[in-house]
Short mmCIF file of C-alpha atoms and ligand atoms in Angstrom, two decimals:
data_model
loop_
_atom_site.label_atom_id
_atom_site.label_comp_id
_atom_site.label_asym_id
_atom_site.label_seq_id
_atom_site.Cartn_x
_atom_site.Cartn_y
_atom_site.Cartn_z
CA MET G 224 90.80 -86.62 -31.78
CA ILE G 225 90.00 -88.06 -28.36
CA SER G 226 92.02 -85.51 -26.86
CA GLY G 227 90.58 -82.68 -28.80
CA TYR G 228 87.09 -83.71 -27.07
CA VAL G 229 88.38 -84.26 -23.94
CA ARG G 230 90.21 -80.68 -23.51
CA ARG G 231 86.84 -79.15 -24.79
CA ALA G 232 84.81 -81.16 -22.27
CA GLY G 233 82.42 -78.49 -20.86
CA LEU G 234 82.45 -76.46 -23.99
CA VAL G 235 80.89 -78.89 -26.38
CA ASP G 236 78.45 -81.36 -25.35
CA VAL G 237 80.27 -84.13 -24.08
CA LEU G 238 79.88 -84.09 -20.28
CA GLY G 239 77.58 -85.98 -18.39
CA THR G 240 75.95 -89.34 -18.60
CA TYR G 241 74.88 -91.05 -22.18
CA GLY G 242 71.57 -92.64 -20.54
CA ARG G 243 72.74 -96.04 -21.06
CA THR G 244 74.79 -98.41 -19.09
CA ASN G 245 77.27 -100.93 -20.61
CA VAL G 246 78.09 -104.38 -20.51
CA GLN G 247 79.88 -103.39 -17.09
CA GLY G 248 76.86 -102.40 -15.62
CA GLU G 249 78.52 -98.89 -15.38
CA THR G 250 76.42 -95.51 -16.46
CA GLN G 251 78.08 -94.65 -19.91
CA GLN G 252 79.54 -91.23 -20.07
CA LYS G 253 79.29 -89.39 -23.29
CA LEU G 254 83.18 -89.28 -23.43
CA ASP G 255 82.84 -92.95 -22.86
CA VAL G 256 80.52 -93.48 -25.96
CA ILE G 257 82.44 -90.70 -28.14
CA ALA G 258 85.94 -92.33 -27.47
CA ASN G 259 84.53 -95.91 -28.24
CA GLU G 260 83.25 -94.32 -31.50
CA THR G 261 86.26 -92.67 -32.45
CA MET G 262 88.49 -95.91 -31.92
CA LYS G 263 86.04 -97.99 -34.04
CA GLN G 264 86.02 -95.21 -36.80
CA ALA G 265 89.83 -94.79 -36.56
CA PHE G 266 90.61 -98.80 -37.03
CA MET G 267 87.54 -100.34 -38.73
CA TYR G 268 88.96 -99.23 -42.36
CA THR G 269 92.48 -99.35 -41.99
CA GLY G 270 92.70 -102.98 -43.54
CA ARG G 271 95.11 -103.75 -40.56
CA VAL G 272 92.50 -105.11 -38.07
CA CYS G 273 90.36 -107.89 -38.41
CA VAL G 274 88.34 -107.71 -34.99
CA MET G 275 88.18 -105.15 -32.10
CA GLY G 276 87.11 -105.72 -28.60
CA THR G 277 86.06 -102.73 -26.41
CA GLU G 278 85.11 -102.24 -22.87
CA GLU G 279 82.01 -100.41 -24.00
CA GLU G 280 80.40 -103.37 -26.13
CA ALA G 281 79.44 -106.72 -25.06
CA GLU G 282 80.89 -108.72 -27.91
CA PRO G 283 83.66 -108.40 -30.34
CA ILE G 284 83.29 -106.26 -33.23
CA PRO G 285 84.53 -108.38 -36.52
CA ILE G 286 85.67 -106.39 -39.18
CA PRO G 287 83.31 -107.03 -42.34
CA GLU G 288 84.74 -108.37 -45.68
CA GLN G 289 83.97 -105.36 -47.21
CA TYR G 290 86.70 -103.65 -45.20
CA ASN G 291 89.63 -105.85 -45.97
CA PRO G 292 90.03 -107.59 -42.27
CA GLY G 293 93.73 -107.28 -41.37
CA LYS G 294 96.12 -109.34 -39.47
CA TYR G 295 95.91 -107.68 -36.13
CA VAL G 296 93.30 -107.95 -33.12
CA LEU G 297 92.86 -104.62 -31.37
CA LEU G 298 91.44 -104.67 -27.66
CA HIS G 299 90.82 -101.42 -25.88
CA ASP G 300 89.53 -99.57 -23.06
CA PRO G 301 88.58 -96.24 -24.97
CA LEU G 302 88.22 -94.28 -22.06
CA ASP G 303 89.54 -95.03 -18.82
CA GLY G 304 88.86 -93.32 -15.63
CA SER G 305 85.35 -92.17 -16.32
CA SER G 306 84.20 -91.12 -12.93
CA ASN G 307 87.12 -88.35 -13.39
CA ILE G 308 85.91 -87.06 -16.81
CA ASP G 309 83.54 -84.31 -15.39
CA VAL G 310 85.92 -83.13 -12.82
CA ASN G 311 88.95 -82.43 -15.08
CA VAL G 312 91.15 -85.04 -13.42
CA SER G 313 93.58 -87.21 -15.89
CA ILE G 314 91.85 -90.05 -18.00
CA GLY G 315 93.17 -92.24 -20.71
CA THR G 316 92.89 -94.74 -23.54
CA ILE G 317 94.37 -98.24 -23.13
CA PHE G 318 94.84 -100.44 -26.05
CA SER G 319 96.40 -104.02 -26.83
CA VAL G 320 97.41 -105.52 -30.10
CA TYR G 321 97.83 -109.51 -30.96
CA ASP G 322 98.23 -111.22 -33.99
CA ARG G 323 95.12 -113.00 -35.15
CA LYS G 324 94.72 -116.66 -34.63
CA THR G 325 92.10 -117.44 -37.08
CA GLY G 326 93.10 -117.90 -40.84
CA SER G 327 91.23 -114.95 -42.61
CA GLY G 328 88.20 -112.99 -43.10
CA PRO G 329 86.33 -111.27 -40.38
CA GLY G 330 87.97 -112.00 -36.80
CA THR G 331 86.26 -113.91 -33.87
CA LEU G 332 86.15 -114.03 -30.16
CA GLU G 333 88.75 -116.75 -30.29
CA ASP G 334 91.08 -113.94 -31.64
CA CYS G 335 90.40 -111.92 -28.80
CA LEU G 336 91.10 -114.36 -26.11
CA GLN G 337 94.73 -114.50 -26.10
CA LYS G 338 97.41 -114.83 -23.15
CA GLY G 339 99.14 -111.20 -22.34
CA ARG G 340 102.29 -112.66 -22.94
CA ASP G 341 101.29 -113.18 -26.76
CA GLN G 342 100.86 -109.29 -27.16
CA VAL G 343 102.69 -107.82 -30.19
CA ALA G 344 102.20 -104.20 -28.99
CA ALA G 345 100.15 -102.43 -25.98
CA GLY G 346 100.23 -98.92 -24.35
CA TYR G 347 97.95 -96.03 -23.45
CA VAL G 348 97.35 -92.37 -24.25
CA ILE G 349 96.94 -90.43 -21.10
CA TYR G 350 95.03 -86.99 -21.48
CA GLY G 351 96.65 -85.13 -18.51
CA SER G 352 98.33 -81.83 -18.18
CA SER G 353 99.71 -83.07 -21.59
CA THR G 354 98.45 -85.66 -23.98
CA VAL G 355 101.10 -88.38 -23.88
CA LEU G 356 101.58 -91.65 -25.78
CA VAL G 357 103.26 -94.62 -24.20
CA TYR G 358 103.83 -98.06 -25.84
CA THR G 359 105.61 -101.08 -26.27
CA ALA G 360 105.85 -103.40 -29.06
CA GLY G 361 108.28 -105.80 -27.31
CA HIS G 362 111.64 -103.57 -27.80
CA GLY G 363 111.08 -101.46 -24.68
CA VAL G 364 108.69 -98.73 -23.53
CA HIS G 365 108.48 -95.23 -25.34
CA MET G 366 107.00 -91.84 -24.55
CA PHE G 367 105.82 -89.29 -26.92
CA THR G 368 104.25 -85.93 -25.94
CA LEU G 369 101.46 -84.45 -28.33
CA ASP G 370 102.73 -81.06 -29.50
CA PRO G 371 99.66 -79.50 -30.27
CA THR G 372 101.32 -76.64 -32.23
CA ILE G 373 102.16 -79.14 -34.78
CA GLY G 374 99.55 -81.77 -34.01
CA GLU G 375 102.52 -84.49 -33.82
CA PHE G 376 103.52 -86.62 -31.17
CA ARG G 377 106.88 -86.15 -30.35
CA LEU G 378 109.64 -88.38 -28.46
CA CYS G 379 110.23 -87.43 -25.00
CA GLY G 380 111.48 -90.97 -23.35
CA HIS G 381 113.15 -93.68 -25.03
CA ASP G 382 113.60 -97.32 -23.46
CA ILE G 383 111.82 -96.15 -20.08
CA LYS G 384 112.67 -98.33 -17.20
CA THR G 385 110.53 -98.29 -14.02
CA PRO G 386 112.65 -98.01 -10.69
CA ALA G 387 112.66 -101.57 -8.90
CA VAL G 388 111.77 -99.53 -5.49
CA GLY G 389 109.22 -97.03 -5.65
CA LYS G 390 107.98 -93.76 -3.92
CA TYR G 391 104.21 -94.34 -4.04
CA TYR G 392 101.67 -96.84 -3.39
CA SER G 393 98.21 -96.28 -4.80
CA ILE G 394 95.38 -98.30 -3.68
CA ASN G 395 91.64 -97.12 -2.96
CA GLU G 396 91.57 -97.19 1.04
CA SER G 397 88.08 -96.63 1.37
CA TYR G 398 87.65 -100.63 0.58
CA TYR G 399 89.92 -101.49 3.91
CA GLN G 400 86.88 -103.27 5.48
CA ARG G 401 86.59 -105.45 2.31
CA TRP G 402 90.13 -106.55 2.08
CA SER G 403 92.08 -109.71 3.46
CA GLU G 404 94.21 -109.22 6.77
CA GLY G 405 97.01 -109.72 4.18
CA TYR G 406 96.20 -106.37 2.34
CA ARG G 407 95.81 -104.80 5.64
CA ALA G 408 99.13 -105.53 6.59
CA VAL G 409 100.80 -104.28 3.44
CA VAL G 410 98.98 -100.83 3.77
CA ARG G 411 100.17 -100.71 7.47
CA ALA G 412 103.73 -101.52 6.24
CA PHE G 413 103.28 -98.72 3.34
CA LYS G 414 101.92 -96.58 6.06
CA GLY G 415 104.85 -96.95 8.24
CA VAL G 416 102.67 -97.96 11.14
CA GLU G 417 104.88 -100.54 13.06
CA ASP G 418 108.21 -99.15 11.14
CA SER G 419 109.39 -97.25 8.20
CA GLU G 420 111.27 -99.62 6.69
CA HIS G 421 108.58 -99.97 3.75
CA ARG G 422 106.84 -96.51 3.91
CA LYS G 423 105.80 -94.99 0.93
CA ASN G 424 103.81 -92.05 -0.30
CA ALA G 425 100.17 -92.32 -0.96
CA ARG G 426 98.95 -91.49 -4.35
CA TYR G 427 95.52 -92.60 -5.67
CA ILE G 428 93.70 -90.75 -8.63
CA GLY G 429 91.02 -93.36 -9.59
CA SER G 430 92.18 -93.48 -13.27
CA LEU G 431 94.06 -96.78 -13.56
CA VAL G 432 96.10 -94.99 -16.63
CA ALA G 433 97.22 -91.87 -14.53
CA ASP G 434 98.03 -94.27 -11.47
CA PHE G 435 99.99 -96.34 -13.36
CA HIS G 436 101.72 -93.69 -15.45
CA ARG G 437 103.23 -91.85 -12.48
CA ASN G 438 104.24 -95.05 -11.03
CA LEU G 439 105.97 -96.30 -14.24
CA LEU G 440 107.96 -93.11 -14.07
CA ALA G 441 108.74 -92.41 -10.38
CA GLY G 442 108.01 -95.91 -8.99
CA GLY G 443 105.49 -97.51 -6.88
CA VAL G 444 103.03 -100.07 -6.62
CA PHE G 445 99.58 -99.87 -7.53
CA MET G 446 96.78 -102.46 -5.76
CA TYR G 447 93.43 -103.14 -6.97
CA PRO G 448 92.79 -106.46 -4.97
CA ALA G 449 89.99 -108.93 -4.93
CA ASP G 450 87.65 -108.08 -1.85
CA SER G 451 84.64 -109.10 -0.40
CA LYS G 452 82.32 -107.42 -2.81
CA ALA G 453 84.42 -107.76 -6.08
CA PRO G 454 85.93 -111.45 -5.81
CA LYS G 455 87.57 -111.23 -9.14
CA GLY G 456 88.42 -107.59 -8.51
CA LYS G 457 87.26 -104.66 -10.51
CA LEU G 458 89.72 -104.14 -13.44
CA ARG G 459 89.31 -105.94 -16.63
CA LEU G 460 91.99 -108.28 -17.90
CA LEU G 461 91.94 -107.88 -21.71
CA TYR G 462 92.02 -104.37 -22.02
CA GLU G 463 93.37 -102.93 -18.63
CA ALA G 464 95.43 -105.27 -16.81
CA ALA G 465 97.07 -107.23 -19.81
CA PRO G 466 98.43 -104.18 -21.84
CA LEU G 467 99.71 -102.59 -18.63
CA ALA G 468 101.32 -105.39 -17.70
CA PHE G 469 103.12 -105.85 -20.89
CA VAL G 470 104.36 -102.24 -20.51
CA ALA G 471 105.49 -102.86 -17.00
CA GLN G 472 107.44 -105.91 -17.87
CA GLN G 473 109.27 -103.73 -20.88
CA ALA G 474 110.16 -101.47 -18.27
CA GLY G 475 111.58 -103.78 -15.86
CA GLY G 476 108.37 -103.88 -13.64
CA VAL G 477 105.97 -107.04 -12.77
CA ALA G 478 102.10 -107.18 -12.80
CA SER G 479 100.26 -110.37 -11.28
CA ASP G 480 97.03 -110.70 -9.78
CA GLY G 481 98.79 -111.38 -6.53
CA VAL G 482 99.65 -114.78 -7.41
CA THR G 483 99.69 -115.37 -11.11
CA PRO G 484 101.76 -113.22 -13.58
CA ILE G 485 98.90 -111.54 -15.54
CA LEU G 486 100.80 -111.96 -18.83
CA ASP G 487 100.09 -115.90 -18.22
CA ILE G 488 96.65 -115.87 -17.50
CA GLN G 489 94.77 -117.46 -20.21
CA PRO G 490 91.27 -115.49 -20.76
CA THR G 491 88.00 -117.25 -21.43
CA GLU G 492 85.68 -114.20 -21.70
CA LEU G 493 86.15 -110.94 -23.29
CA HIS G 494 85.18 -108.76 -20.17
CA GLN G 495 86.60 -111.17 -17.34
CA ARG G 496 88.03 -109.11 -14.21
CA THR G 497 91.30 -109.61 -12.41
CA PRO G 498 92.98 -108.84 -9.14
CA LEU G 499 95.74 -106.37 -10.14
CA LEU G 500 98.99 -105.68 -8.43
CA ILE G 501 101.51 -103.71 -10.77
CA GLY G 502 104.34 -101.69 -10.88
CA SER G 503 108.02 -101.69 -9.18
CA ARG G 504 109.30 -105.18 -8.84
CA GLU G 505 110.48 -105.34 -5.43
CA ASP G 506 107.40 -103.62 -4.18
CA VAL G 507 105.10 -106.01 -5.98
CA ALA G 508 107.31 -108.94 -4.60
CA PHE G 509 106.97 -107.72 -1.27
CA VAL G 510 103.11 -106.96 -1.37
CA GLU G 511 102.87 -110.87 -2.81
CA ARG G 512 105.15 -112.19 0.07
CA THR G 513 103.42 -110.33 2.50
CA VAL G 514 99.92 -111.18 1.46
CA ALA G 515 100.66 -114.92 1.17
CA GLU G 516 102.32 -115.04 4.62
CA VAL G 517 99.58 -113.25 6.55
CA ASP G 518 96.46 -114.60 4.73
CA ALA G 519 98.12 -118.36 5.32
CA VAL G 520 98.18 -117.41 9.28
CA ALA G 521 94.95 -115.69 9.03
CA ALA G 522 93.32 -119.07 7.46
CA THR G 523 94.44 -121.45 10.24
P1 LIG R 167 86.96 -97.00 -16.36
O1 LIG R 167 86.40 -95.82 -16.31
O2 LIG R 167 87.43 -97.36 -17.60
O3 LIG R 167 85.78 -98.15 -15.92
O4 LIG R 167 87.91 -97.47 -15.27
C1 LIG R 167 87.89 -97.08 -14.24
C2 LIG R 167 88.93 -97.97 -13.40
C3 LIG R 167 90.27 -97.59 -13.09
O5 LIG R 167 90.50 -96.41 -14.18
C4 LIG R 167 90.47 -97.10 -12.04
O6 LIG R 167 91.56 -97.54 -11.46
C5 LIG R 167 89.48 -97.60 -10.99
O7 LIG R 167 88.22 -97.83 -11.91
C6 LIG R 167 88.76 -96.93 -9.75
O8 LIG R 167 87.99 -97.69 -9.24
P2 LIG R 167 87.50 -97.24 -7.96
O9 LIG R 167 86.55 -96.09 -7.84
O10 LIG R 167 86.81 -98.51 -7.13
O11 LIG R 167 89.00 -96.95 -6.94
MN1 LIG R 168 89.02 -98.56 -17.46
MN1 LIG R 169 86.59 -97.17 -19.62
#
């Protein structure tokens, strides 16, 4: 349904701003709101979910008694990459599923604040040159492409594994002045400034789902570090970092905040942010090691 809206953007009135800002303080795009409403409608009445948490709403959405609250918790970023909507660049939907912790009835914030390691399923849909669903339920990562001629998702990747060393590095280099010396050293190494041992190709789309998906398949490392303006980074733990960290882990990759594995972080707020370093395990290890060494020296 969301793919249908995305692919008709410009033809139907779904472009531009909605005229409100969300809890993130970001101007909501019309497609953000449409995607959020579509996700709520799709899961409100299934009897499988007891509470939903969404990037677009400040508070969790408990499923009322009359809709038979179920045993799962659903957290989602209904539309990731909003800045790319009106310029026809890939965007996506990210989702994260937990077992409920509270007994019965409508779910609560407590049900939403669980460590990423306790996810029972996670994944994303990317609205790119094709519409692709990637998910894991803890038994490998599997990929499906929407076949528009039959309206079904068809398996196109079973038990995907991400390369240990990747082809790409992804970071918004316009923030160079805000980074620590450690991240500057890492990016110089990826550019091959001193030597070509760690040189990689640069790819940064500005949609986390698209940057993550390319690196998952081709190998690479995505970095959104904390910086002088965003001391906790920009990306959100519960519905961006944690679900993608679960997918990365199941594909043989890793994700951390630079120090702590994303899956081990205990959330305390629904919309809390985290620095994110995610992708090929040897590349992530190189970044963690280099940042630790360089920032330790810079601190003395
Ligand atoms: P969202 O559109 O859901 O707010 O997410 C946008 C995020 C993420 O998709 C992307 O990696 C990041 O914002 C890009 O941020 P910068 O423009 O600061 O690089
Ligand atoms: Mn997002
Ligand atoms: Mn979003």
